Coordinates of C-alpha atoms in Angstrom, one line a residue:
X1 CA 16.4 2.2 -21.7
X2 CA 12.9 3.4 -20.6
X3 CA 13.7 3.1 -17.0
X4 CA 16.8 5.3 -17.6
X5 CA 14.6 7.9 -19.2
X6 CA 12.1 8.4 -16.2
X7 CA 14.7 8.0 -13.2
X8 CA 17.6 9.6 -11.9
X9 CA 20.7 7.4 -11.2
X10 CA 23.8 8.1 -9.1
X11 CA 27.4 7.1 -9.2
X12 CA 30.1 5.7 -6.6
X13 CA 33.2 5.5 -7.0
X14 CA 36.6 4.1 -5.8
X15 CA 38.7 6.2 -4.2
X16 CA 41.7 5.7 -5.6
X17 CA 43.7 7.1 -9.0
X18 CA 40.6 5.7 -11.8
X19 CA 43.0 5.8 -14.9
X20 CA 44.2 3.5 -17.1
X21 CA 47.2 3.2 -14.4
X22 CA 44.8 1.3 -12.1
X23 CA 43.8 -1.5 -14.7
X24 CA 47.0 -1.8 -15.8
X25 CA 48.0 -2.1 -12.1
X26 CA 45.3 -4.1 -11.5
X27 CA 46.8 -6.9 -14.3
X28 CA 50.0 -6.9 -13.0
X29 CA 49.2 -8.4 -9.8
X30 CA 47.4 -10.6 -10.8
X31 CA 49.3 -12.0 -12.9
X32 CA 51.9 -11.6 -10.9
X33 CA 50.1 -14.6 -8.5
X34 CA 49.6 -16.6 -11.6
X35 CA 45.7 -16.7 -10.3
X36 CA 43.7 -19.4 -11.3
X37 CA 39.8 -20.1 -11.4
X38 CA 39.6 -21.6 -8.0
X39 CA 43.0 -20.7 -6.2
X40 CA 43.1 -17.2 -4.5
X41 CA 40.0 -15.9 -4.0
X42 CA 37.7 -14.4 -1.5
X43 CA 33.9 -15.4 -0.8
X44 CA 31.7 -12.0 0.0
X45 CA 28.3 -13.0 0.9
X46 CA 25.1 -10.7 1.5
X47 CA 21.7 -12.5 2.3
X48 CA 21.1 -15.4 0.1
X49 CA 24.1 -13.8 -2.5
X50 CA 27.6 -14.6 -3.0
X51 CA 30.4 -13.2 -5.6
X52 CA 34.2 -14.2 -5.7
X53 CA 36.8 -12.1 -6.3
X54 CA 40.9 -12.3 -6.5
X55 CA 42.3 -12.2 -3.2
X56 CA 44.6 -9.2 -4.5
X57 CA 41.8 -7.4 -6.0
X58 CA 40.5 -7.0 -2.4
X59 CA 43.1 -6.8 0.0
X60 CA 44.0 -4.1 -2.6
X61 CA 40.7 -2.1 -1.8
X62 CA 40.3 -2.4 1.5
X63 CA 43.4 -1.9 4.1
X64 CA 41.4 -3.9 6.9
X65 CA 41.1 -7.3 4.8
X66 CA 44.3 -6.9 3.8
X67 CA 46.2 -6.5 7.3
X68 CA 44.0 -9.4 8.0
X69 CA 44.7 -11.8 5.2
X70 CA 48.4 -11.1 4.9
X71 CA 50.4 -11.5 1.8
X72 CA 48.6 -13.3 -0.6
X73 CA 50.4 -17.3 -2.2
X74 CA 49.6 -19.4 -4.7
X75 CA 48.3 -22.0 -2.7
X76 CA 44.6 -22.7 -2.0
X77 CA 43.9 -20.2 0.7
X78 CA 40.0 -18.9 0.4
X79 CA 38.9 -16.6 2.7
X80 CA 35.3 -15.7 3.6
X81 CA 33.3 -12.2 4.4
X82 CA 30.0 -12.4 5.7
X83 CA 27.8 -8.9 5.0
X84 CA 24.9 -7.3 6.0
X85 CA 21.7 -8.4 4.1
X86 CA 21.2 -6.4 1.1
X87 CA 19.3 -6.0 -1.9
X88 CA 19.6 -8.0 -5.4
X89 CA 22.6 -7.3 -7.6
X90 CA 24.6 -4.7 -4.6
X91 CA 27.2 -7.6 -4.5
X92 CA 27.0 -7.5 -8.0
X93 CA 27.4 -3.5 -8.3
X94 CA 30.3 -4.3 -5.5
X95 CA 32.6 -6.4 -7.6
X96 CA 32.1 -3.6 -10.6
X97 CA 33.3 -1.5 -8.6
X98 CA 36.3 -3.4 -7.0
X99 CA 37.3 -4.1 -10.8
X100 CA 37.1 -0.8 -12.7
X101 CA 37.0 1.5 -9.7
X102 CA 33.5 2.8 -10.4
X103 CA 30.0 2.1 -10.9
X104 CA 27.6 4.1 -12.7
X105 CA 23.5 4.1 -13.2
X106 CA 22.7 3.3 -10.1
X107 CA 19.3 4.7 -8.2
X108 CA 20.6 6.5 -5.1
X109 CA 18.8 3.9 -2.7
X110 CA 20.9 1.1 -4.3
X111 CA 24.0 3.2 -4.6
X112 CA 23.7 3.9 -1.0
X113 CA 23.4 -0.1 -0.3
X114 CA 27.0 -0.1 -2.4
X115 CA 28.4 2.0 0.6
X116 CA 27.1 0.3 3.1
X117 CA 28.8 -2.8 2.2
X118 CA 31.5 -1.4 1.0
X119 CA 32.2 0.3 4.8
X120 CA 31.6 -2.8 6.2
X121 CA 35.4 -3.6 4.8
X122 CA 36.5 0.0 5.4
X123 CA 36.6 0.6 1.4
X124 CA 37.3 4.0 1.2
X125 CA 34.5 5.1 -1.9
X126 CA 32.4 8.4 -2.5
X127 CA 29.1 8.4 -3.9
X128 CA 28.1 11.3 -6.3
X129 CA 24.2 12.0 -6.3
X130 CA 22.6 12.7 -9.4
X131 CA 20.5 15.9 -8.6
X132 CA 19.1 16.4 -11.7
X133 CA 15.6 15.5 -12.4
X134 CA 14.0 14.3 -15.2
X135 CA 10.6 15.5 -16.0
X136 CA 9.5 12.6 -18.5
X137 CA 7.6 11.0 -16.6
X138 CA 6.4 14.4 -15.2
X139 CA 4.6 14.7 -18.6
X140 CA 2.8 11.8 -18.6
X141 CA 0.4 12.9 -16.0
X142 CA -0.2 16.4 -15.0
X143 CA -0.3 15.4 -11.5
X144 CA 3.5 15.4 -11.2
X145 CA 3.4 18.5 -12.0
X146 CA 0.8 20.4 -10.0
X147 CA 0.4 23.7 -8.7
X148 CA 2.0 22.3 -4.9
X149 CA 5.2 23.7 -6.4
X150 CA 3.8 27.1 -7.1
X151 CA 4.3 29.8 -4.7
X152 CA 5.9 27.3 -2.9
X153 CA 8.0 29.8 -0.3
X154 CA 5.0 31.4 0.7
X155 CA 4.4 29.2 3.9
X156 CA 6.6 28.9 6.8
X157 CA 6.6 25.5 7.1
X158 CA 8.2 22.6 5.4
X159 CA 6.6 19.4 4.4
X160 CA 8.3 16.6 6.3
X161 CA 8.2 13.2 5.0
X162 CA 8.6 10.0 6.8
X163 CA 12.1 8.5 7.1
X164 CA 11.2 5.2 5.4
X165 CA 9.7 5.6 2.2
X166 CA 8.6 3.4 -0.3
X167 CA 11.0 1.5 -2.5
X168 CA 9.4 1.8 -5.8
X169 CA 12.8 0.5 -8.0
X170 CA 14.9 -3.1 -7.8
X171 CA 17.5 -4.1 -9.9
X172 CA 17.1 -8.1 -10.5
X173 CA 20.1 -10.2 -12.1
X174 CA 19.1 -13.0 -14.8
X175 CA 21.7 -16.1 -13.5
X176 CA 21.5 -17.4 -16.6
X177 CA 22.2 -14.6 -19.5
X178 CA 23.7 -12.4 -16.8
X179 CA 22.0 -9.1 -17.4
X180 CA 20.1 -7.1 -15.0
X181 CA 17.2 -6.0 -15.4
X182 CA 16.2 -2.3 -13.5
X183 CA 12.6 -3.2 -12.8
X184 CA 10.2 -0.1 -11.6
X185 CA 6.6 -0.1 -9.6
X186 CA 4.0 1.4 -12.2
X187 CA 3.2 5.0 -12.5
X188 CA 0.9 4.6 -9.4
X189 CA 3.7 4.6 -7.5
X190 CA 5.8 7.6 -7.4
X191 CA 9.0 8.0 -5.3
X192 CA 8.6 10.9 -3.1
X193 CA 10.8 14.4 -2.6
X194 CA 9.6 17.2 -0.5
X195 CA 12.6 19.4 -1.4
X196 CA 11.0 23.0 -1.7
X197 CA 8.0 22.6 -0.8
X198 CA 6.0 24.8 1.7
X199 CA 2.8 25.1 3.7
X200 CA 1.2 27.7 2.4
X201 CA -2.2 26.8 4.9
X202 CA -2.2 25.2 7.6
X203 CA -5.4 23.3 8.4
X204 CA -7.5 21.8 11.3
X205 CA -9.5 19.5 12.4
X206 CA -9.8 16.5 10.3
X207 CA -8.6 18.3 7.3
X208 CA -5.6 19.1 9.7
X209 CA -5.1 15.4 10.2
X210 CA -5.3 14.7 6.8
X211 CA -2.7 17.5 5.4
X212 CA -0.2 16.3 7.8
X213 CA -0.7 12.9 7.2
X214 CA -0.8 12.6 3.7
X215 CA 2.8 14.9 3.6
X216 CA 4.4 12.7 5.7
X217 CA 2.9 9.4 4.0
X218 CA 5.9 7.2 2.7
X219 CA 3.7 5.8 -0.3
X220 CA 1.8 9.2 -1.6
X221 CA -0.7 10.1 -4.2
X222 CA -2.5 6.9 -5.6
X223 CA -1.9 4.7 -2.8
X224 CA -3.9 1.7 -2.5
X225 CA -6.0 -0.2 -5.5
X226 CA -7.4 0.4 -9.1
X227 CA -10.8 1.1 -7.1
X228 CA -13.0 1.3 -10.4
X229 CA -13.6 -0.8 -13.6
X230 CA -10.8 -0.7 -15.3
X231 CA -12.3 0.4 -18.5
X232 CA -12.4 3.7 -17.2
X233 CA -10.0 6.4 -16.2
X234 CA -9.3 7.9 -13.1
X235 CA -10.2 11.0 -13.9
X236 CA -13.7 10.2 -13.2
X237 CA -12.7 10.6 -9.3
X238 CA -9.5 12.3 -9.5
X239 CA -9.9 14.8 -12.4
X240 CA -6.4 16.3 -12.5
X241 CA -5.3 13.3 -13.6
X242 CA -4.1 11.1 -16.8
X243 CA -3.4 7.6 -15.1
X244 CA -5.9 4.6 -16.7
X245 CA -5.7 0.8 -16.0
X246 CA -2.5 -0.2 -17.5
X247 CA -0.3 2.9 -16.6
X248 CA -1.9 2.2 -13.2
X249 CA -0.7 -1.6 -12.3
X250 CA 1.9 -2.2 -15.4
X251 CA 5.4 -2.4 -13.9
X252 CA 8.4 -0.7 -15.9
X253 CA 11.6 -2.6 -16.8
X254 CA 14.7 -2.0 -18.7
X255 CA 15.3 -3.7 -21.7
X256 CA 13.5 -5.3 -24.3
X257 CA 13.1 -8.6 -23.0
X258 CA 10.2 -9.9 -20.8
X259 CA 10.8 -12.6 -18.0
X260 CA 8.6 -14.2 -14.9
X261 CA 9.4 -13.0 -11.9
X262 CA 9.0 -15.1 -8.5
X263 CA 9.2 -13.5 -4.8
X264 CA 12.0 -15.0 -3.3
X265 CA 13.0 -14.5 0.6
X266 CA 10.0 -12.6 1.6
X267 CA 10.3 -12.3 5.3
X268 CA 13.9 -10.8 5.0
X269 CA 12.9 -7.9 3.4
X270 CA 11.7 -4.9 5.6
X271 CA 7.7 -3.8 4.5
X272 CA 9.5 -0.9 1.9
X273 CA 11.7 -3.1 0.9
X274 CA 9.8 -6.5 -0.7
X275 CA 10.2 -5.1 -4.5
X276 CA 13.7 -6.4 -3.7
X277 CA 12.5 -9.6 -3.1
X278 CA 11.8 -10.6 -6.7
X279 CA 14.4 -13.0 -8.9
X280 CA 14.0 -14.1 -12.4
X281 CA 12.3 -17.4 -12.9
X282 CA 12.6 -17.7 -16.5
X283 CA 13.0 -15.4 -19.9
X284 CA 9.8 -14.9 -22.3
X285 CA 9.6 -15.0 -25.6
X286 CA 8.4 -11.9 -27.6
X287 CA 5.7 -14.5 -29.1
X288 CA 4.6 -16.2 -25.8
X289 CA 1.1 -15.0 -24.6
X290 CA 0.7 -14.2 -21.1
X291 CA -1.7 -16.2 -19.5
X292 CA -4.1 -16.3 -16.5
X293 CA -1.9 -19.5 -14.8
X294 CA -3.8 -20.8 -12.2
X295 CA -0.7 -22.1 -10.3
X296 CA -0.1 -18.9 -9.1
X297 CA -1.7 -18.1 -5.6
X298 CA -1.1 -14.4 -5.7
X299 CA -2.6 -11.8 -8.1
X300 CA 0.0 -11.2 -10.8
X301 CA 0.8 -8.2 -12.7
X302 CA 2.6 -7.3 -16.0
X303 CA 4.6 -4.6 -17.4
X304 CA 4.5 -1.7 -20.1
X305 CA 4.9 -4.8 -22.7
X306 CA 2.2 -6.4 -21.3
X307 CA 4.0 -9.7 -21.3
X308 CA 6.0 -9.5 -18.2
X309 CA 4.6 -12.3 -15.4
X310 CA 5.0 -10.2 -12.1
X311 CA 3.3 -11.6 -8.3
X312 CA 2.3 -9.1 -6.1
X313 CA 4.4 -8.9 -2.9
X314 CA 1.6 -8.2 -0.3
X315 CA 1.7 -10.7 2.7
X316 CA -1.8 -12.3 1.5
X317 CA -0.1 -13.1 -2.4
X318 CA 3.0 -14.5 -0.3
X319 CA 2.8 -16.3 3.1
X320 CA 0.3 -17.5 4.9
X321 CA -0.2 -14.0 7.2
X322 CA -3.9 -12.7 7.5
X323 CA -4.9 -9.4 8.2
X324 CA -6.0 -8.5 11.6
X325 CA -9.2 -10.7 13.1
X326 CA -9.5 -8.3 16.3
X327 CA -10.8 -5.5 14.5
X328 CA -13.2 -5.4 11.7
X329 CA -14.6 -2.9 9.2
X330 CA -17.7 -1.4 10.5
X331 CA -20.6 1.5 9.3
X332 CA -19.4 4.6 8.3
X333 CA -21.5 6.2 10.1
X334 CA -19.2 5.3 13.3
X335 CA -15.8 6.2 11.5
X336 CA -13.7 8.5 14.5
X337 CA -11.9 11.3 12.6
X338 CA -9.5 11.4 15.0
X339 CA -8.8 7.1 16.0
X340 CA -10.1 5.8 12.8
X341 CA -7.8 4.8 9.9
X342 CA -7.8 6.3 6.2
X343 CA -6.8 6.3 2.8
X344 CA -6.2 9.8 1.0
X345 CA -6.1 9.8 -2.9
X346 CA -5.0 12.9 -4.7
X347 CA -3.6 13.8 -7.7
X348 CA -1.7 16.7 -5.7
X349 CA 2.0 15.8 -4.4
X350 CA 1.2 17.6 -1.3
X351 CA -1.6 18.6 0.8
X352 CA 0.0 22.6 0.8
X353 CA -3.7 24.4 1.3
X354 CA -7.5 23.5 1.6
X355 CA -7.9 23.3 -2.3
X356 CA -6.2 20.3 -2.6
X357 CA -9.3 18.6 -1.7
X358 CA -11.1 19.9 -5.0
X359 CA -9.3 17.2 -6.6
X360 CA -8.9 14.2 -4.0
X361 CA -10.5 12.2 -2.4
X362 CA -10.6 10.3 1.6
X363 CA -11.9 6.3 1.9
X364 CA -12.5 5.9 5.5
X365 CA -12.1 2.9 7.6
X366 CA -14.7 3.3 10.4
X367 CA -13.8 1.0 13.4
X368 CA -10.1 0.2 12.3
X369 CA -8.1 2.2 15.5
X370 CA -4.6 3.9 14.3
X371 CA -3.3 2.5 17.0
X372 CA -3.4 -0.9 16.4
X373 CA 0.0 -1.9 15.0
X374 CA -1.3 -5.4 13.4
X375 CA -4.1 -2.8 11.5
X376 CA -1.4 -0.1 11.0
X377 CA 0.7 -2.9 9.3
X378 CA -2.6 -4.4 7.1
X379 CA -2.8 -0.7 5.9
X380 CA 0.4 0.2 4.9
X381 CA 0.6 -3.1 2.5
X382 CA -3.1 -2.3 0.9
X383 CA -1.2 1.2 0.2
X384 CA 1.7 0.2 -0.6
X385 CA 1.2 -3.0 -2.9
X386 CA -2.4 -3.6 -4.1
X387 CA -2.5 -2.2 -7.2
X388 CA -6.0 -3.9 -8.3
X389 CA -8.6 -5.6 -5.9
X390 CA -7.9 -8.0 -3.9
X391 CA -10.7 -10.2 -2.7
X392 CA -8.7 -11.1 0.7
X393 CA -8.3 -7.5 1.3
X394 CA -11.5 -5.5 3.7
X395 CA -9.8 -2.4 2.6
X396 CA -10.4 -3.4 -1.1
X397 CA -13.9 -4.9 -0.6
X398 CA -14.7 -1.5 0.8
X399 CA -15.1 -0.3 -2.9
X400 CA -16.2 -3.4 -4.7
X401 CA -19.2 -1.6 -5.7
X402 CA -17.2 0.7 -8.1
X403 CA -15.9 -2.3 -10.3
X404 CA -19.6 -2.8 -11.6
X405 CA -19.8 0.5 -13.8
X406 CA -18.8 0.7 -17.2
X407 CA -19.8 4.0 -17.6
X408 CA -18.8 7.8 -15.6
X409 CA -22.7 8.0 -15.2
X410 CA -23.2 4.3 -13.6
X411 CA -20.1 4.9 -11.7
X412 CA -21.6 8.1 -10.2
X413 CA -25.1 6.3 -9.8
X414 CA -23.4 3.4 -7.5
X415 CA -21.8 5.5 -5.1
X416 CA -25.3 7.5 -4.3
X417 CA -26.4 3.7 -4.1
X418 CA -24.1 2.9 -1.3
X419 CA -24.6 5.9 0.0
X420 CA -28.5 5.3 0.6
X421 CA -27.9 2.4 1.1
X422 CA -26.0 2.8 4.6
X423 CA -28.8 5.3 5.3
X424 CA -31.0 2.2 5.6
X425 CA -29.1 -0.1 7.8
X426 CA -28.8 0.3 11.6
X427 CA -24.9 1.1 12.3
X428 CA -25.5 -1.0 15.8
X429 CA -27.2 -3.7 15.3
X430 CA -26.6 -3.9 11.1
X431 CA -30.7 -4.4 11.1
X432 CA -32.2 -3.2 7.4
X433 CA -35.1 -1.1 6.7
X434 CA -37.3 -0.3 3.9
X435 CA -36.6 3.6 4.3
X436 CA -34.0 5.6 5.7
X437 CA -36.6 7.2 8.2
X438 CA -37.3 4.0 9.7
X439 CA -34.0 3.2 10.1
X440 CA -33.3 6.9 11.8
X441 CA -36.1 6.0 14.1
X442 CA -35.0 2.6 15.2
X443 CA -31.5 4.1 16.3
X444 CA -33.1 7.0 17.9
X445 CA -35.3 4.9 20.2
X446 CA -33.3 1.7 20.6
X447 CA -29.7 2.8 20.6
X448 CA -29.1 6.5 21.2
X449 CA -32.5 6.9 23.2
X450 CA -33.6 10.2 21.8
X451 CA -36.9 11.7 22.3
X452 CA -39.4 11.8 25.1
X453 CA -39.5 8.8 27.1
X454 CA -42.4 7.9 29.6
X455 CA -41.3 6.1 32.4
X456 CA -43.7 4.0 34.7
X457 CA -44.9 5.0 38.1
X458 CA -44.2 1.1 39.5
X459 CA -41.0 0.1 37.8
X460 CA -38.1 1.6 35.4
X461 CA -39.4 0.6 32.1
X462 CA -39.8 3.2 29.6
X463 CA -42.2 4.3 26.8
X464 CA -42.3 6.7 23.7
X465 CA -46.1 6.6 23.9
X466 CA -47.9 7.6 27.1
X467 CA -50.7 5.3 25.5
X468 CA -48.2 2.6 25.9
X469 CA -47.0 3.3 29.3
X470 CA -50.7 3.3 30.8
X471 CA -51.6 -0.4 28.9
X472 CA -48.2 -1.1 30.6
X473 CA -49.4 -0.3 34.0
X474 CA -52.8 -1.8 33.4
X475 CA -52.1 -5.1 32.6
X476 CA -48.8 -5.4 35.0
X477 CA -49.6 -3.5 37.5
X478 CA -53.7 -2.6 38.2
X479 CA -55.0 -5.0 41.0
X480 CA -58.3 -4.2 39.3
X481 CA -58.2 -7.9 36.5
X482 CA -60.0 -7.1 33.6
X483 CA -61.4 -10.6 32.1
X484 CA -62.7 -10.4 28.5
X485 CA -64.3 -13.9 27.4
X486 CA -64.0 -15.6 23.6
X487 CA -67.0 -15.9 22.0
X488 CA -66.0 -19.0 20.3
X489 CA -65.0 -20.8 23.6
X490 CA -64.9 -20.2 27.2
X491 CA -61.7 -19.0 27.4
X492 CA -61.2 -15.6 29.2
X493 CA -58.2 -13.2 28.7
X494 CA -56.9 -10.3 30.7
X495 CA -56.4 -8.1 27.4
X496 CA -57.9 -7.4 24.1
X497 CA -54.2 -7.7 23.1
X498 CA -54.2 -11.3 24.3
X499 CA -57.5 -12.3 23.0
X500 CA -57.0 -10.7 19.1
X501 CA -53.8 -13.3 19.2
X502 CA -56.3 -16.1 20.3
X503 CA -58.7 -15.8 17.7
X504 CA -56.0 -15.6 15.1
X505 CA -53.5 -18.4 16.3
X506 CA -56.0 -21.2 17.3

């Protein structure tokens, strides 16, 4: 299958003699029970799952349910196991094993959730990695393959990656045909391995912060949205690579058959985890057209077939769970290298030396602290599962600008826009001016209080014009009343200020 041609799949098996000897075994006793559908079997549940299996096929397995079951009889004696939470189809992968004493094709993160379960019932079973990696996908975009791993030994330093990464693969079981389907996060999304890579420069200041963050980041490269019209590639900002529209957001699955999906269980799942929370609503037809259905609350994506019916799994397409209110987006021109929150987009696997940023580039999030686990949390989702805009998103409305252009050129035009644009608008009070030197000025002498001031002899109040500062003291502070008469009335003012507003006002 496709999926099985970009991915690299482990094996676990049951420790115990796996030869013909053990089937045969296997049939013996249960026949020697004379087992029937409903008499002599054992419940294992995990989460919202459940599988039965023969009381002897267990208690054969596992030492601990057998001391605790005894010997098995033909009445009706069920027993019960209650697991740990796990992801779709591990129960599944479980009673494989139990029956033919191994399990293969199995990504290592869901090979490791066999163990887990499996140790739970102290089944003794060994896991074999598959260290071998395939480089198909690899050749589908030159970024998997960029010059990070060159020279790699050079530095002294290792990349570290986070402990939790991304779950970019699921394996979803159809209840009705039975197959299972090995469904896979698009190209976007690739699982990350820092196995020999180096430092070859270490960096400081904010491109210090930015190297070590983006090697320890548990999404990587093209984290976050499509954030251009999708009619264009993304080599327009990210030259080094191949990645378009579909390869972008189209989801991989096994097989040749295309199915909705629905999220399922969503606050069980830990915030790597919620690929697991899709099941399989219903199988497509190869001649059913996918359609914009408005039912759906939540953005939804297809797959390489194009065909697939997919919902996004961030918290805004599933519950009812806002991002932050305390904090909002503010002008870049108060973003905090050092508290501020960003987004770093490369077609590098690692930030190894100060080159990498010839081909990436950094969205910041002025006024959106770090430290602020609700914003840390909004972040991490925008990264992690936003594969096109999303309008309830402030981290995807940051680059709504870009979707206008059709073209590299209007695409390069806009983002000089935006640019001016803030050049124009006071960071402190959002006030607008006609020209970016009016703006400067405003900010200089209202907020930041640059230049030379003249402060009045009687009272605190301050001037940038000594002109201004002497009217100032005239008219508020001179005993001496100066009285200037209308010549269209009788009425006398104290200023020529006061009178010009007379004649024009009445």
């Amino acid at each position: 299958s496709l999926l099985q041609e970009n991915l690299s799949f482990s094996m676990v098996w049951l420790n115990v003699p796996v030869t013909s000897g053990y089937q045969m075994s296997l049939l013996k006793n249960l026949r020697a029970v004379k087992l029937s559908s409903n008499d002599n079997v054992v419940s294992l549940s995990s989460g919202d799952d459940i599988i039965y299996v023969p009381t002897v096929l267990i208690m054969r397995a596992s030492k601990l349910i057998s001391s605790i079951i005894g010997e098995p009889c033909t009445c009706q004696s069920n027993h019960s196991v209650i697991l740990p939470p796990s992801p779709p189809t591990t129960l599944e992968n479980l009673r494989t094993l139990l029956y033919t004493g191994h399990v293969a094709s199995l990504s290592e993160y869901h090979a490791r959730h066999v163990v887990i379960l499996a140790k739970q019932m102290d089944i003794n079973i060994t896991m074999e990695l598959n260290i071998t990696e395939n480089t198909e996908r690899d050749k589908s975009d030159s970024a998997y393959s960029d010059r990070d791993d060159h020279n790699s030994v050079l530095g002294d330093e290792s990349v570290e990656l986070q402990s939790t990464l991304l779950n970019t693969k699921t394996s979803v079981s159809d209840s009705k045909s039975g197959d299972i389907v090995n469904l896979c996060f698009p190209k976007s999304r690739i699982e990350r391995k820092a196995s020999k890579n180096r430092i070859i420069e270490k960096l400081s200041g904010f491109e210090g912060r930015v190297q070590q963050e983006y090697n320890k980041h548990s999404v990587g490269q093209y984290m976050g949205p499509y954030d251009q019209n999708e009619k264009l590639n993304l080599s327009i900002q990210l030259p080094n690579t191949k990645l378009n529209f579909e390869s972008y957001t189209e989801f991989q699955h096994s097989g040749d058959k295309c199915y909705e999906f629905y999220v399922k269980s969503y606050e069980k799942y830990d915030d790597h985890d919620k690929i697991d929370a899709y099941r399989i609503k219903a199988k497509l037809e190869d001649h059913e057209e996918r359609s914009n259905d408005e039912s759906y609350d939540s953005k939804l994506y297809t797959c390489q077939k194009g065909n697939c019916k997919i919902p996004c799994t961030c918290p805004q397409c599933c519950s009812d769970q806002d991002q932050c209110t305390i904090h909002k987006m503010k002008h870049i021109a108060l973003f905090d290298e050092n508290k501020h929150a960003i987004s770093i987009r490369s077609s590098s696997s690692f930030c190894l030396e100060e080159s990498f940023f010839n081909h990436s580039y950094i969205l910041r999030y002025s006024g959106i602290p770090t430290d602020c686990k609700k914003c840390a949390q909004d972040v991490f989702f925008h990264h992690s599962y936003h594969l096109e805009f999303h309008e309830k998103c402030r981290f995807c409305r940051l680059t709504f600008y870009k979707l206008r252009a059709t073209t590299e050129k209007e695409h390069h035009s806009l983002e000089k826009k935006e640019a001016k644009y803030y050049k124009t608008v006071c960071p402190y009070c959002d006030r607008r001016f006609r020209e970016a030197f009016d703006a400067r000025k405003h900010i200089e002498s209202t907020h930041e209080r640059k230049g030379v001031h003249f402060k009045c002899d009687q009272c605190d109040k301050e001037f940038l014009s000594l002109k201004s500062k002497q009217y100032h003291e005239t008219v508020k502070h001179s005993t001496f009343q100066l009285s200037i008469s209308c010549d269209l009335c009788d009425t006398t003012f104290s200023s020529e200020v006061n009178l010009k507003s007379h004649k024009k006002n009445v």
